[in-house]
mmCIF file of C-alpha atoms in Angstrom:
data_model
loop_
_atom_site.group_PDB
_atom_site.id
_atom_site.type_symbol
_atom_site.label_atom_id
_atom_site.label_comp_id
_atom_site.label_asym_id
_atom_site.label_seq_id
_atom_site.Cartn_x
_atom_site.Cartn_y
_atom_site.Cartn_z
ATOM 1 C CA MET A 1 0.000 0.000 0.000
ATOM 2 C CA THR A 2 1.388 3.393 -1.010
ATOM 3 C CA GLY A 3 1.612 6.373 1.306
ATOM 4 C CA LEU A 4 -1.148 8.080 -0.672
ATOM 5 C CA GLU A 5 -3.477 5.083 -0.355
ATOM 6 C CA LEU A 6 -2.783 4.921 3.374
ATOM 7 C CA ARG A 7 -3.555 8.627 3.795
ATOM 8 C CA LEU A 8 -6.811 8.215 1.915
ATOM 9 C CA ARG A 9 -7.905 5.238 4.008
ATOM 10 C CA GLU A 10 -7.223 7.206 7.170
ATOM 11 C CA SER A 11 -9.114 10.189 5.729
ATOM 12 C CA LEU A 12 -12.191 8.045 5.075
ATOM 13 C CA SER A 13 -12.403 7.295 8.794
ATOM 14 C CA SER A 14 -12.663 10.967 9.788
ATOM 15 C CA GLU A 15 -15.767 13.013 10.514
ATOM 16 C CA ARG A 16 -17.973 13.717 7.517
ATOM 17 C CA ILE A 17 -18.641 17.271 6.349
ATOM 18 C CA GLU A 18 -22.346 16.863 7.114
ATOM 19 C CA ASP A 19 -21.432 16.363 10.781
ATOM 20 C CA ILE A 20 -19.226 19.469 11.045
ATOM 21 C CA SER A 21 -20.743 22.786 12.116
ATOM 22 C CA ILE A 22 -20.809 25.422 9.397
ATOM 23 C CA GLU A 23 -18.653 27.736 11.501
ATOM 24 C CA GLN A 24 -15.941 25.110 11.987
ATOM 25 C CA LEU A 25 -16.180 24.063 8.348
ATOM 26 C CA THR A 26 -15.819 27.641 7.066
ATOM 27 C CA GLN A 27 -12.774 28.206 9.254
ATOM 28 C CA SER A 28 -11.127 24.977 8.083
ATOM 29 C CA VAL A 29 -11.941 25.737 4.438
ATOM 30 C CA SER A 30 -10.465 29.236 4.776
ATOM 31 C CA GLN A 31 -7.191 27.752 6.039
ATOM 32 C CA LEU A 32 -7.232 25.136 3.275
ATOM 33 C CA ILE A 33 -7.663 27.761 0.553
ATOM 34 C CA ALA A 34 -4.753 29.785 1.961
ATOM 35 C CA GLN A 35 -2.581 26.651 1.966
ATOM 36 C CA THR A 36 -3.634 25.913 -1.600
ATOM 37 C CA TYR A 37 -2.610 29.391 -2.725
ATOM 38 C CA ILE A 38 0.835 28.726 -1.284
ATOM 39 C CA MET A 39 1.060 25.256 -2.874
ATOM 40 C CA VAL A 40 0.388 26.610 -6.368
ATOM 41 C CA GLY A 41 3.005 29.346 -5.976
ATOM 42 C CA TYR A 42 1.170 32.498 -4.927
ATOM 43 C CA GLN A 43 3.389 34.769 -2.845
ATOM 44 C CA THR A 44 0.512 36.794 -1.384
ATOM 45 C CA TYR A 45 -3.245 36.555 -1.222
ATOM 46 C CA ASN A 46 -6.162 38.739 -0.194
ATOM 47 C CA GLU A 47 -7.756 37.575 3.059
ATOM 48 C CA ARG A 48 -11.069 39.170 2.086
ATOM 49 C CA ASP A 49 -11.133 37.193 -1.156
ATOM 50 C CA ILE A 50 -10.316 34.016 0.741
ATOM 51 C CA GLY A 51 -13.164 34.732 3.164
ATOM 52 C CA ILE A 52 -15.630 35.054 0.285
ATOM 53 C CA LEU A 53 -14.317 31.876 -1.377
ATOM 54 C CA ALA A 54 -14.437 29.979 1.923
ATOM 55 C CA ALA A 55 -18.069 30.909 2.582
ATOM 56 C CA LYS A 56 -19.183 29.827 -0.913
ATOM 57 C CA LEU A 57 -17.080 26.683 -0.974
ATOM 58 C CA SER A 58 -18.320 25.641 2.480
ATOM 59 C CA SER A 59 -21.891 26.012 1.253
ATOM 60 C CA ASP A 60 -21.124 23.935 -1.865
ATOM 61 C CA LEU A 61 -19.467 21.230 0.224
ATOM 62 C CA ARG A 62 -22.478 20.954 2.533
ATOM 63 C CA GLU A 63 -24.819 20.835 -0.441
ATOM 64 C CA SER A 64 -23.017 18.508 -2.861
ATOM 65 C CA TYR A 65 -20.214 16.749 -0.973
ATOM 66 C CA ALA A 66 -21.557 16.267 2.534
ATOM 67 C CA TYR A 67 -20.558 12.582 2.479
ATOM 68 C CA LEU A 68 -16.859 13.427 2.114
ATOM 69 C CA THR A 69 -14.642 13.973 5.133
ATOM 70 C CA PHE A 70 -12.678 17.194 5.451
ATOM 71 C CA PRO A 71 -9.311 15.348 5.291
ATOM 72 C CA GLU A 72 -10.529 13.984 1.940
ATOM 73 C CA VAL A 73 -11.185 17.522 0.698
ATOM 74 C CA SER A 74 -7.748 18.569 1.899
ATOM 75 C CA LEU A 75 -6.145 15.629 0.079
ATOM 76 C CA CYS A 76 -8.221 16.421 -3.014
ATOM 77 C CA PHE A 77 -6.912 20.013 -3.104
ATOM 78 C CA GLU A 78 -3.354 18.811 -2.621
ATOM 79 C CA LEU A 79 -3.679 16.435 -5.561
ATOM 80 C CA GLY A 80 -5.349 19.133 -7.629
ATOM 81 C CA ALA A 81 -2.576 21.620 -6.924
ATOM 82 C CA LYS A 82 -0.057 19.021 -8.091
ATOM 83 C CA GLY A 83 -1.893 18.646 -11.393
ATOM 84 C CA THR A 84 -3.274 15.161 -10.710
ATOM 85 C CA PHE A 85 -6.652 16.176 -12.114
ATOM 86 C CA GLY A 86 -5.231 17.989 -15.130
ATOM 87 C CA ASP A 87 -4.241 21.549 -15.890
ATOM 88 C CA TYR A 88 -6.177 24.399 -14.309
ATOM 89 C CA THR A 89 -6.450 28.141 -14.761
ATOM 90 C CA GLY A 90 -6.363 30.108 -11.535
ATOM 91 C CA VAL A 91 -7.329 29.204 -8.000
ATOM 92 C CA ASN A 92 -11.057 29.838 -7.965
ATOM 93 C CA LEU A 93 -14.403 28.174 -7.364
ATOM 94 C CA ARG A 94 -14.459 26.684 -10.852
ATOM 95 C CA THR A 95 -11.092 25.010 -10.228
ATOM 96 C CA PHE A 96 -12.192 23.756 -6.810
ATOM 97 C CA ALA A 97 -15.387 22.316 -8.297
ATOM 98 C CA ARG A 98 -13.393 20.527 -10.991
ATOM 99 C CA TRP A 99 -10.990 19.036 -8.450
ATOM 100 C CA LEU A 100 -13.812 17.829 -6.206
ATOM 101 C CA LYS A 101 -15.695 16.240 -9.095
ATOM 102 C CA SER A 102 -12.557 14.514 -10.376
ATOM 103 C CA TYR A 103 -11.679 13.244 -6.912
ATOM 104 C CA LYS A 104 -15.207 11.998 -6.238
ATOM 105 C CA THR A 105 -15.161 9.783 -9.347
ATOM 106 C CA SER A 106 -11.474 8.815 -9.207
ATOM 107 C CA ASP A 107 -10.316 5.203 -9.190
ATOM 108 C CA LEU A 108 -8.218 6.059 -6.141
ATOM 109 C CA ARG A 109 -11.243 6.867 -3.990
ATOM 110 C CA TYR A 110 -13.398 4.109 -5.475
ATOM 111 C CA HIS A 111 -10.909 1.363 -4.616
ATOM 112 C CA ALA A 112 -10.329 2.802 -1.131
ATOM 113 C CA VAL A 113 -14.075 2.878 -0.387
ATOM 114 C CA VAL A 114 -14.610 -0.667 -1.721
ATOM 115 C CA GLU A 115 -11.715 -2.028 0.338
ATOM 116 C CA ARG A 116 -12.943 -0.234 3.467
ATOM 117 C CA GLU A 117 -16.449 -1.676 3.091
ATOM 118 C CA ARG A 118 -15.028 -5.140 2.499
ATOM 119 C CA GLU A 119 -13.013 -4.963 5.708
ATOM 120 C CA ARG A 120 -15.996 -3.590 7.602
ATOM 121 C CA ARG A 121 -18.183 -6.525 6.511
ATOM 122 C CA GLN A 122 -15.474 -9.016 7.420
ATOM 123 C CA ASN A 123 -15.000 -7.488 10.866
ATOM 124 C CA ALA A 124 -18.755 -7.548 11.436
ATOM 125 C CA LEU A 125 -18.877 -11.324 11.014
ATOM 126 C CA PRO A 126 -17.899 -13.494 13.979
ATOM 127 C CA PRO A 127 -14.997 -15.881 13.272
ATOM 128 C CA VAL A 128 -16.021 -19.418 12.444
ATOM 129 C CA SER A 129 -15.010 -21.705 15.299
ATOM 130 C CA GLU A 130 -13.126 -24.946 14.753
ATOM 131 C CA ALA A 131 -15.982 -26.792 16.469
ATOM 132 C CA TYR A 132 -18.451 -25.387 13.951
ATOM 133 C CA LYS A 133 -16.190 -26.374 11.036
ATOM 134 C CA GLU A 134 -15.928 -29.903 12.425
ATOM 135 C CA GLU A 135 -19.683 -30.141 12.885
ATOM 136 C CA ARG A 136 -20.257 -29.087 9.288
ATOM 137 C CA GLU A 137 -17.696 -31.582 7.985
ATOM 138 C CA LEU A 138 -19.251 -34.474 9.922
ATOM 139 C CA ALA A 139 -22.683 -33.492 8.623
ATOM 140 C CA PHE A 140 -21.258 -33.560 5.098
ATOM 141 C CA LEU A 141 -19.781 -37.031 5.614
ATOM 142 C CA ARG A 142 -23.068 -38.376 6.981
ATOM 143 C CA LYS A 143 -24.932 -36.909 4.003
ATOM 144 C CA VAL A 144 -22.538 -38.559 1.542
ATOM 145 C CA PHE A 145 -23.040 -41.935 3.203
ATOM 146 C CA GLN A 146 -26.829 -41.587 3.080
ATOM 147 C CA GLN A 147 -26.658 -40.622 -0.604
ATOM 148 C CA TYR A 148 -24.506 -43.674 -1.349
ATOM 149 C CA LYS A 149 -26.978 -45.921 0.482
ATOM 150 C CA ALA A 150 -29.763 -44.423 -1.618
ATOM 151 C CA GLY A 151 -27.947 -45.476 -4.798
ATOM 152 C CA TYR A 152 -26.246 -42.237 -5.762
ATOM 153 C CA PRO A 153 -23.153 -42.936 -7.952
ATOM 154 C CA LEU A 154 -20.061 -42.878 -5.739
ATOM 155 C CA GLU A 155 -17.915 -41.195 -8.387
ATOM 156 C CA ARG A 156 -20.168 -38.144 -8.116
ATOM 157 C CA LEU A 157 -19.757 -37.876 -4.334
ATOM 158 C CA TYR A 158 -16.136 -36.648 -4.311
ATOM 159 C CA PRO A 159 -14.837 -40.028 -3.091
ATOM 160 C CA ALA A 160 -11.153 -39.006 -2.760
ATOM 161 C CA ARG A 161 -12.028 -35.965 -0.630
ATOM 162 C CA VAL A 162 -14.437 -38.040 1.497
ATOM 163 C CA TYR A 163 -11.888 -40.812 1.982
ATOM 164 C CA GLN A 164 -9.175 -38.379 3.095
ATOM 165 C CA SER A 165 -11.575 -36.644 5.494
ATOM 166 C CA LEU A 166 -12.599 -39.959 7.075
ATOM 167 C CA GLN A 167 -8.961 -40.973 7.364
ATOM 168 C CA GLU A 168 -7.976 -37.678 9.034
ATOM 169 C CA ARG A 169 -10.673 -38.250 11.646
ATOM 170 C CA GLY A 170 -9.640 -41.827 12.325
ATOM 171 C CA LEU A 171 -12.931 -43.206 11.024
ATOM 172 C CA ILE A 172 -11.349 -45.378 8.360
ATOM 173 C CA HIS A 173 -8.294 -47.563 9.046
ATOM 174 C CA ASP A 174 -6.740 -49.029 5.927
ATOM 175 C CA THR A 175 -3.290 -50.531 6.309
ATOM 176 C CA PRO A 176 -0.431 -49.683 3.931
ATOM 177 C CA GLU A 177 -0.824 -53.150 2.428
ATOM 178 C CA GLU A 178 -4.529 -52.538 1.724
ATOM 179 C CA LYS A 179 -3.721 -49.185 0.103
ATOM 180 C CA ARG A 180 -1.020 -50.735 -2.090
ATOM 181 C CA HIS A 181 -3.465 -53.467 -3.124
ATOM 182 C CA ALA A 182 -6.049 -50.845 -4.102
ATOM 183 C CA MET A 183 -3.412 -48.978 -6.126
ATOM 184 C CA SER A 184 -2.450 -52.170 -7.928
ATOM 185 C CA LEU A 185 -6.050 -52.658 -9.087
ATOM 186 C CA PHE A 186 -5.842 -49.471 -11.135
ATOM 187 C CA ALA A 187 -2.111 -49.426 -11.888
ATOM 188 C CA HIS A 188 -2.674 -49.736 -15.637
ATOM 189 C CA TRP A 189 -5.424 -47.131 -15.859
ATOM 190 C CA ARG A 190 -5.483 -44.990 -18.979
ATOM 191 C CA PRO A 191 -8.007 -42.337 -20.013
ATOM 192 C CA PRO A 192 -10.722 -43.324 -22.515
ATOM 193 C CA GLY A 193 -9.465 -43.104 -26.072
ATOM 194 C CA HIS A 194 -5.881 -43.165 -24.776
ATOM 195 C CA LEU A 195 -5.674 -39.393 -24.740
ATOM 196 C CA PRO A 196 -2.145 -38.101 -24.120
ATOM 197 C CA ILE A 197 -1.634 -37.166 -20.448
ATOM 198 C CA SER A 198 1.373 -36.717 -18.197
ATOM 199 C CA GLU A 199 2.475 -39.567 -15.964
ATOM 200 C CA ASP A 200 1.958 -37.395 -12.867
ATOM 201 C CA TYR A 201 -1.667 -36.802 -13.830
ATOM 202 C CA ARG A 202 -2.178 -40.505 -14.577
ATOM 203 C CA LEU A 203 -0.818 -41.499 -11.157
ATOM 204 C CA THR A 204 -3.057 -38.915 -9.485
ATOM 205 C CA MET A 205 -6.066 -40.513 -11.170
ATOM 206 C CA VAL A 206 -4.873 -43.961 -10.094
ATOM 207 C CA ARG A 207 -4.662 -42.798 -6.468
ATOM 208 C CA GLN A 208 -8.109 -41.244 -6.641
ATOM 209 C CA GLN A 209 -9.645 -44.409 -8.045
ATOM 210 C CA ALA A 210 -7.891 -46.457 -5.382
ATOM 211 C CA MET A 211 -9.360 -44.191 -2.651
ATOM 212 C CA ALA A 212 -12.797 -44.511 -4.257
ATOM 213 C CA TRP A 213 -12.484 -48.311 -4.209
ATOM 214 C CA LEU A 214 -11.455 -48.288 -0.534
ATOM 215 C CA LEU A 215 -14.285 -45.885 0.322
ATOM 216 C CA ARG A 216 -16.830 -48.097 -1.430
ATOM 217 C CA ARG A 217 -15.569 -51.088 0.562
ATOM 218 C CA TYR A 218 -15.841 -49.063 3.788
ATOM 219 C CA PHE A 219 -19.379 -47.872 3.032
ATOM 220 C CA ASP A 220 -20.489 -51.351 2.004
ATOM 221 C CA GLY A 221 -19.135 -52.682 5.303
ATOM 222 C CA LEU A 222 -21.149 -50.103 7.263
ATOM 223 C CA ILE A 223 -24.306 -51.004 5.349
ATOM 224 C CA THR A 224 -23.713 -54.696 6.091
ATOM 225 C CA GLU A 225 -23.263 -53.946 9.812
ATOM 226 C CA GLU A 226 -26.490 -51.938 9.859
ATOM 227 C CA GLY A 227 -28.388 -54.833 8.307
ATOM 228 C CA SER A 228 -27.024 -57.493 10.657
#
């Protein structure tokens, strides 16, 4: 994250213009205009002119940009003075209006607002507990078993994922010899039509079919136990 992006994210967290009293806003705007004069190279400025500009700009901000924060407006003027929003002629209300409009629709602000809302939604959600995750996984495994009992094709029930999950939870206990035997049953597997594939991919498919075979044997054993 760049320094500019960080400044903008911090600015978004400040008080909005609509929540600032008009007196405080006018005073802050007056100081901002004076700073802007200096940034663009003016050696002197007329305080009366600044007072008139500040009163009008404050009114425009309350009317059209009340959702912005004042630090955003300050950053906007700094970027405008640097030419970020294109060339400008004079420091006047027309220039200020152009800067504000360009800032409001800029990609910089859009991405900052989107990211801030994303983080806010994430922080609003309670973290998912490990117990909840485990409960959901066990419910998934029970559902798969019931679907298999009902005649649903095993190859469409993510058999490799189910087998690994059961093994991680100590619910299935196949010995190394049993696993090697299952692998040997599919050792010569090739894709239909003998399509060209890498050996790594072929071995992955062999392992998955071996796990599916072991899972089917496990499920069939459970069904037999239930019926006895």
